[in-house]
Short mmCIF file of C-alpha atoms in Angstrom, two decimals:
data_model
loop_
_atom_site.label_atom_id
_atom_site.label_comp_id
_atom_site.label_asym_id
_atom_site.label_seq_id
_atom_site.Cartn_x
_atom_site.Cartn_y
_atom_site.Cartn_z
CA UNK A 3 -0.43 -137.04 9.02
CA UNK A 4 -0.41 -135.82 12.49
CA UNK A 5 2.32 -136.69 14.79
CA UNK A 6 3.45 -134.92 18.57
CA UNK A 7 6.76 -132.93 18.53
CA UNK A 8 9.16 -131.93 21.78
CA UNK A 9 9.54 -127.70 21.79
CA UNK A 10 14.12 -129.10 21.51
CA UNK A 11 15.35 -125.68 21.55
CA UNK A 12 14.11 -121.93 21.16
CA UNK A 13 16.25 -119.06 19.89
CA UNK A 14 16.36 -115.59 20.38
CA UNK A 15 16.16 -114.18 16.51
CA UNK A 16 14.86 -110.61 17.42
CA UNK A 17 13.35 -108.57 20.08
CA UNK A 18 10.00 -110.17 19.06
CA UNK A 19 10.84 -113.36 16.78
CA UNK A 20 11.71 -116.01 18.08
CA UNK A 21 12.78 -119.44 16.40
CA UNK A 22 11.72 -122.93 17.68
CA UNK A 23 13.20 -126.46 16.92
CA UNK A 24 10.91 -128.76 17.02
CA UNK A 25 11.51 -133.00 17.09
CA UNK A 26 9.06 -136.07 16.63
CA UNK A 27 8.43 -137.99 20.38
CA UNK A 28 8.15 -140.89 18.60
CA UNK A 29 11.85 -141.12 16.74
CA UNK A 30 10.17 -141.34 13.32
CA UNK A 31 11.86 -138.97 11.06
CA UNK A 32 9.89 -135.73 9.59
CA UNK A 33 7.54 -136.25 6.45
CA UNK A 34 9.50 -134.77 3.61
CA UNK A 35 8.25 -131.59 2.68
CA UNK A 36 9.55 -128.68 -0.05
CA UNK A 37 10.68 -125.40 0.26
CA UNK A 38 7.37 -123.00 1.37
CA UNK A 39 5.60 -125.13 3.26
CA UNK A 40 4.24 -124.40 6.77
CA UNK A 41 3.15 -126.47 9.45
CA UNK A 42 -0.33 -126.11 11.45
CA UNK A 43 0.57 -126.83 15.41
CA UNK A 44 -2.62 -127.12 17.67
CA UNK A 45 -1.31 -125.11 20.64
CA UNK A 46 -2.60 -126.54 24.60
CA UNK A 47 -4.64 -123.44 24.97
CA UNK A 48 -6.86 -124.83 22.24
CA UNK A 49 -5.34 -122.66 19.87
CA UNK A 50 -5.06 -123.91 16.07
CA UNK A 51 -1.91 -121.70 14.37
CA UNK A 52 -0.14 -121.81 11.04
CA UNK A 53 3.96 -120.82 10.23
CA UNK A 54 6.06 -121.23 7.62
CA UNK A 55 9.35 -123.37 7.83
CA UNK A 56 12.55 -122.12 7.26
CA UNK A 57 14.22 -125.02 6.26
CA UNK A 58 14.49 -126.65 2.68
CA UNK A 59 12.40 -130.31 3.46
CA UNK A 60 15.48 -132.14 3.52
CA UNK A 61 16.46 -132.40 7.45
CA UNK A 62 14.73 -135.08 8.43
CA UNK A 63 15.73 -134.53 12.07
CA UNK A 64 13.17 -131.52 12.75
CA UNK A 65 11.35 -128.76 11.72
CA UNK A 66 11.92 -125.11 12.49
CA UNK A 67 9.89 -122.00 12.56
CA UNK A 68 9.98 -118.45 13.73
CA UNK A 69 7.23 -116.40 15.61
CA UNK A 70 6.80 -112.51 15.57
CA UNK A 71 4.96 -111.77 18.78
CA UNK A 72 2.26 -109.57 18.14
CA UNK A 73 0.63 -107.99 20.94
CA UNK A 74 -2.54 -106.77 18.79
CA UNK A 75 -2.64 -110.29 17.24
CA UNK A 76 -5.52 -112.97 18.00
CA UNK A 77 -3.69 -114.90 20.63
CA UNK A 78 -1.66 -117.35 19.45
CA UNK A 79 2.15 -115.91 19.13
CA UNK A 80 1.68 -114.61 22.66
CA UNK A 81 0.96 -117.51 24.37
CA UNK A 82 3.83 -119.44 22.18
CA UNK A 83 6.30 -116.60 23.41
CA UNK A 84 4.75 -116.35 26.91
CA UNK A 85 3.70 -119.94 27.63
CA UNK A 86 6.00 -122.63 25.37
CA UNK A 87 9.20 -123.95 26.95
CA UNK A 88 12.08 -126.05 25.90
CA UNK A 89 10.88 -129.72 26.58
CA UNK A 90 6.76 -128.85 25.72
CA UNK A 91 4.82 -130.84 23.46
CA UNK A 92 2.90 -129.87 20.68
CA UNK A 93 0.56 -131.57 17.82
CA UNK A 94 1.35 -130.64 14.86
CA UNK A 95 -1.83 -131.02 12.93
CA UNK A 96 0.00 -131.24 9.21
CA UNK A 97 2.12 -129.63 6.77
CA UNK A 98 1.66 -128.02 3.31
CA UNK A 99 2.31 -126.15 0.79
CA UNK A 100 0.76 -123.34 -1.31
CA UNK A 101 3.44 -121.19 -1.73
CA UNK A 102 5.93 -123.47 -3.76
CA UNK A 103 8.66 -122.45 -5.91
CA UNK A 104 8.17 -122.72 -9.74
CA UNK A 105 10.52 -125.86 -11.25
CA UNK A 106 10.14 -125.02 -14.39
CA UNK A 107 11.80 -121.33 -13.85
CA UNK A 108 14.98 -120.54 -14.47
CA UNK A 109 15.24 -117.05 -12.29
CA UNK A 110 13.82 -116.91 -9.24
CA UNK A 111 13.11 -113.17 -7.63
CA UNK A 112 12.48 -113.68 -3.78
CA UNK A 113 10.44 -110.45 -2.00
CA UNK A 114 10.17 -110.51 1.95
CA UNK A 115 9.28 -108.20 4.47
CA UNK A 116 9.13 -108.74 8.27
CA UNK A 117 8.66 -112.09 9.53
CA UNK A 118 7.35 -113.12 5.75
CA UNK A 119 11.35 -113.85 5.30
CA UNK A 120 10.72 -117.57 6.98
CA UNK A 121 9.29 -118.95 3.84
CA UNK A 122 11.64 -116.89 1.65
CA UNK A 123 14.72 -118.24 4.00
CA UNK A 124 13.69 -122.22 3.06
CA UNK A 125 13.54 -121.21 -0.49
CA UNK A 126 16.72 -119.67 -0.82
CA UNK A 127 18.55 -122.18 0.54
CA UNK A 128 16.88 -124.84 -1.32
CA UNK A 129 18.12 -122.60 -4.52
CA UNK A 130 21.52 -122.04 -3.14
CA UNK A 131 22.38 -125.92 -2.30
CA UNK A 132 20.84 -127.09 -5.89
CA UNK A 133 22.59 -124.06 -7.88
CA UNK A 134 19.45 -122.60 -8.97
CA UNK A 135 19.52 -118.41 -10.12
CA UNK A 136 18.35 -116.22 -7.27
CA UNK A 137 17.91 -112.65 -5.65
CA UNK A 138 16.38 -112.39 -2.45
CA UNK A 139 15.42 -108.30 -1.60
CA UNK A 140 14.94 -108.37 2.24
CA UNK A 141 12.94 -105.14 3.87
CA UNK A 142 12.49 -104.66 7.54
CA UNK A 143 12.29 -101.62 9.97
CA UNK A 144 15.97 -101.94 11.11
CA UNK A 145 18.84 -104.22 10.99
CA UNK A 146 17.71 -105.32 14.38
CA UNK A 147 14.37 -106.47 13.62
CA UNK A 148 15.74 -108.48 10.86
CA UNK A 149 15.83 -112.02 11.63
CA UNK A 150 18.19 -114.12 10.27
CA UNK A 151 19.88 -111.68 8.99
CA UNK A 152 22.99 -112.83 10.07
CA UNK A 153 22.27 -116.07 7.61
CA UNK A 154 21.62 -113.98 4.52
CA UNK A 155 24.68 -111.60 4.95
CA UNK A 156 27.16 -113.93 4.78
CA UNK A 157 28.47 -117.00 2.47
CA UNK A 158 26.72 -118.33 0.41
CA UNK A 159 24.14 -115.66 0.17
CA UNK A 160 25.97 -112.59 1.11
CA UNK A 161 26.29 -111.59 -3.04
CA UNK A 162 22.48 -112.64 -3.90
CA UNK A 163 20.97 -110.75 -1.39
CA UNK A 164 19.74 -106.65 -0.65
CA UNK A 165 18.57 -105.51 2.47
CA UNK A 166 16.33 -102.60 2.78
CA UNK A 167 15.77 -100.87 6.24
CA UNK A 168 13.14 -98.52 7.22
CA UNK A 169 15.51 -96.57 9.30
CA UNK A 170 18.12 -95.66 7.54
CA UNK A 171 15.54 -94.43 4.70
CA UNK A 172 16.16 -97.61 2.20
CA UNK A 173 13.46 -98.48 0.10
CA UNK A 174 12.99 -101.21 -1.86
CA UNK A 175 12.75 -100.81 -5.33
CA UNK A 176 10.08 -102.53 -6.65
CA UNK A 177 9.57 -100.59 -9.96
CA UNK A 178 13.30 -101.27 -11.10
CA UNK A 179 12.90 -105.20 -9.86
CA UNK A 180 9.86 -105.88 -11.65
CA UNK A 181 9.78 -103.18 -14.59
CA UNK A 182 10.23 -105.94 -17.05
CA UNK A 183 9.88 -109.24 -17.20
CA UNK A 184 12.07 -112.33 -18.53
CA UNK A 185 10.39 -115.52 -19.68
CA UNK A 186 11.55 -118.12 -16.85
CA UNK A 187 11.93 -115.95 -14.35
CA UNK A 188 9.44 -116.06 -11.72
CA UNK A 189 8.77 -113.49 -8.50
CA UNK A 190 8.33 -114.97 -4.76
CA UNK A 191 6.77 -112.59 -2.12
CA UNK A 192 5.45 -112.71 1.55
CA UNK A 193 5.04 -110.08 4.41
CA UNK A 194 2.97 -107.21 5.43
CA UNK A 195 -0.36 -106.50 2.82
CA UNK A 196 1.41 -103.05 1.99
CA UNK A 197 4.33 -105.08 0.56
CA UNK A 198 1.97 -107.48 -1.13
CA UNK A 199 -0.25 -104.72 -2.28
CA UNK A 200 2.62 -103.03 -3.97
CA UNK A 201 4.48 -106.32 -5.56
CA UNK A 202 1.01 -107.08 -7.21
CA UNK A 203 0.75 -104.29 -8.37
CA UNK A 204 4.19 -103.32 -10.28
CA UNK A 205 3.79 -106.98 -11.36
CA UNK A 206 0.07 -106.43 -13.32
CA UNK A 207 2.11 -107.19 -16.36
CA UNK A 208 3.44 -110.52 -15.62
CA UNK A 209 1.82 -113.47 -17.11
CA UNK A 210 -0.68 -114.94 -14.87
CA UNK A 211 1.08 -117.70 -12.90
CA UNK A 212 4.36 -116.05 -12.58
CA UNK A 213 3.81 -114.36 -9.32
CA UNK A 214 3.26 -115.89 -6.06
CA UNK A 215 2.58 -114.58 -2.96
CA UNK A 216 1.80 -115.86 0.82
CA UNK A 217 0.78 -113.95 3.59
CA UNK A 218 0.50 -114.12 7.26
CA UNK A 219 -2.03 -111.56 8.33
CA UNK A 220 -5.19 -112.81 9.62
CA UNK A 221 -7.24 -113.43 6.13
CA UNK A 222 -10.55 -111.27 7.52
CA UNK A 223 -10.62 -108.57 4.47
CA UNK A 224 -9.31 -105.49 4.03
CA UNK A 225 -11.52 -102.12 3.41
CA UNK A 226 -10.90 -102.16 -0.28
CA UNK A 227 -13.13 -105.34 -0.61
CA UNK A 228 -16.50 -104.65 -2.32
CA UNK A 229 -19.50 -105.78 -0.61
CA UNK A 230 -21.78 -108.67 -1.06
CA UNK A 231 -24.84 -110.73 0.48
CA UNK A 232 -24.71 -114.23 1.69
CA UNK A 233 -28.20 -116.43 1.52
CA UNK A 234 -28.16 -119.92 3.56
CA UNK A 235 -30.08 -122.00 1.15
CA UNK A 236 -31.56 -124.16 4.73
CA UNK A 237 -33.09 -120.68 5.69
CA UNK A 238 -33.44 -118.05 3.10
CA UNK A 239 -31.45 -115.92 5.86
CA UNK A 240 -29.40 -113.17 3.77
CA UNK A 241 -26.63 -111.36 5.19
CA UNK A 242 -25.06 -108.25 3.81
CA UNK A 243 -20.66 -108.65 3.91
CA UNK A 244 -19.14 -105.48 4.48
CA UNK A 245 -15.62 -104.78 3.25
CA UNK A 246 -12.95 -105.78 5.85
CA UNK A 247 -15.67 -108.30 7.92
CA UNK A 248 -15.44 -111.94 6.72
CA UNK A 249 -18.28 -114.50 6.31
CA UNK A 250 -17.79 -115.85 9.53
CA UNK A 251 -17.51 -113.00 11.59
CA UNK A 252 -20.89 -111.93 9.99
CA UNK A 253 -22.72 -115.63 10.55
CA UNK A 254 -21.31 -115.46 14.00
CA UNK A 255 -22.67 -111.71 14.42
CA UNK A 256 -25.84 -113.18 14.11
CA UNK A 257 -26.24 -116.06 15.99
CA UNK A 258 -25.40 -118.63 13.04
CA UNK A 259 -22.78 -121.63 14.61
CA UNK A 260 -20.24 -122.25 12.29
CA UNK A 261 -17.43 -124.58 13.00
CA UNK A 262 -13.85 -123.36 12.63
CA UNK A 263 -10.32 -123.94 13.99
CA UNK A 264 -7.26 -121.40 12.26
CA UNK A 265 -9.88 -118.97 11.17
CA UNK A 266 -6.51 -118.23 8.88
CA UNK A 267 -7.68 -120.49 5.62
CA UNK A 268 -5.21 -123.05 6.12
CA UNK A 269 -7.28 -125.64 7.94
CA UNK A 270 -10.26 -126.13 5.98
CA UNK A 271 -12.42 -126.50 8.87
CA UNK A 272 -15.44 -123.84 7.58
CA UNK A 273 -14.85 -125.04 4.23
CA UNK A 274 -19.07 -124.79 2.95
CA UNK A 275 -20.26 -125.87 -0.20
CA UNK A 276 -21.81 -123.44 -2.55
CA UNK A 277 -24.97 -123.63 -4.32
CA UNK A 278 -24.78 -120.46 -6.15
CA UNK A 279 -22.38 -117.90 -7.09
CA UNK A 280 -18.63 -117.47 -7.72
CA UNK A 281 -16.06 -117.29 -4.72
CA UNK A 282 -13.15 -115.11 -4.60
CA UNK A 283 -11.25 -117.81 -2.93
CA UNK A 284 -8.03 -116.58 -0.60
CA UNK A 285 -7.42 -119.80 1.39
CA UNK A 286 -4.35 -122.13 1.73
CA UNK A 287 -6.55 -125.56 1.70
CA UNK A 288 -7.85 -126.05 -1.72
CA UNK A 289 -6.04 -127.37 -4.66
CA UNK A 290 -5.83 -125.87 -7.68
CA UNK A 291 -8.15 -127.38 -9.27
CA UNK A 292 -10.79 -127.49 -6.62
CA UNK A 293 -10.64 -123.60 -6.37
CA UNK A 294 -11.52 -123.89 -10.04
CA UNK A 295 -14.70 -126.49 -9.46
CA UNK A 296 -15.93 -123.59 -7.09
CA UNK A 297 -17.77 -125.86 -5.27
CA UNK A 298 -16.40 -125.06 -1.41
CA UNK A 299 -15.66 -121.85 -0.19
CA UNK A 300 -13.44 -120.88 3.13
CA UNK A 301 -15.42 -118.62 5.16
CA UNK A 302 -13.15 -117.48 7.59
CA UNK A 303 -11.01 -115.36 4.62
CA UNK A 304 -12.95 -115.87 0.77
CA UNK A 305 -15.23 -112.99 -0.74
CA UNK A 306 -17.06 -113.10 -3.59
CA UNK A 307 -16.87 -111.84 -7.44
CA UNK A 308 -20.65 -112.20 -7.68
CA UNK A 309 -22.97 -109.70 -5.50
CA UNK A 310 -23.77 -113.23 -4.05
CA UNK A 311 -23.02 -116.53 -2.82
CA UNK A 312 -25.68 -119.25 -1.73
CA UNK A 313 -24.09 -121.49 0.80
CA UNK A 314 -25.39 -125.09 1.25
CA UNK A 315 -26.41 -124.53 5.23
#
């Protein structure tokens, strides 16, 4: 569903995050949503963006997000910080969810770094208001680049959460949070990839399942990614995919049009289908099972566990 929303307020949360409130033109009340999901906002510049909400679903009055403006970034949270008032309109596109919290656990362990505490924030208060067992570990460069801070350090979270602050040498421990697990308990994490890196990795002996994780870094690879060719089964073209260059990028390199909008893989809009070979898929579109069916693959972010994919263009 997509619907137009008024920018209602805008809050200062850090030096570089801001929060914005955003309420339907139309008087209809939000879609109801659960705790993780994110919103994608087509922007005026053109601009299609993702972010997380940081309330539970249950306001049906608005929706709220926060933006770390990054001046490296691709674009999008400087022109929200530079360009979007109080009284704009924006689209918002749709929301989802593929970083939900487990019902069936009975412990939930909530990891955030850096701006990746939006989605965290929803979830915790969703656990908080329906008595649910929590921890939230919160790490950030300082107390004063730790947004909403001043929410998680007093009632009713102020005894269920640690903060962990790069400058006054705090480190999170990892190792002692996940060194063993407990059947029902399940682990939450988003921020930076080191954070993300790490958490997977102290968690390699958790059952499959019992670990999620959500990121917000442009999905384009990282160096560690092995290599692998792409053939366009229209063509016969083959195209070699370096570690830390996506599909697209490549195609684009050299001269192929492909269509694509968030170039984030929460849209869908490069979804291809595959004729051969088996994705690594790292989107935010597909289901469940239709990452199993391995029939579609995002460009702008999957790899490959085969040395190569066939696409159907």
């Amino acid at each position: 569903m997509e619907f137009d929303v008024i920018v209602a307020r805008i809050n200062r949360e850090t030096d570089r995050i801001r929060s914005y409130e955003l309420r339907r033109t139309d008087g209809f009340p939000i879609p109801v949503y659960t705790p993780g999901s994110n919103i994608t906002i087509a922007l005026p510049n053109g601009m299609i963006r993702t972010y997380s909400l940081t309330d539970t679903g249950s306001e049906p009055d608005a929706l709220r997000i926060a933006v770390l403006h990054q001046v490296t970034g691709r674009g999008g949270s400087q022109f929200i910080h530079h360009d979007v008032k109080t009284g704009d309109t924006l689209r918002v596109r749709g929301i989802a969810n593929s970083f939900s919290l487990q019902d069936s656990a009975r412990k939930h362990i909530l990891v955030a770094g850096g701006i990746g505490i939006t989605p965290i924030l929803s979830m915790a208060k969703h656990l908080e208001q329906s008595g649910s067992s929590f921890e939230v570990h919160y790490a950030a460069r300082s107390r004063g680049e730790a947004a909403f801070a001043d929410i998680l350090a007093c009632d009713p979270f102020k005894d269920k959460v640690k903060f962990y602050f790069d400058d006054e040498n705090q480190r999170i421990d990892l190792d002692g949070i996940l060194s063993d697990f407990v059947s029902g308990t399940a682990v939450y994490c988003c921020g930076p990839p080191g954070l993300m890196n790490a958490v997977t990795s102290k968690s390699g002996h958790w059952p499959v399942g019992s670990v999620r994780l959500d990121s917000f870094e442009p999905l384009d690879g990282n160096t560690d990614d092995q290599p692998f060719t792409v053939k366009l089964a229209s063509t016969g073209q083959i195209f070699d995919i370096p570690p830390g260059k996506s599909i697209l990028r490549v195609l684009r390199d050299h001269g192929v049009c492909v269509g694509s909008q968030c170039e984030q893989g929460v849209c869908g809009a490069c979804l291809t289908p595959i004729v051969e070979g088996l994705p690594d898929h790292r989107d935010r579109v597909l289901s469940e099972s239709e990452k199993r069916a391995n029939d579609l693959v995002a460009l702008c972010c999957s790899r490959s566990l085969t040395n190569s994919l066939v696409l159907d263009m």
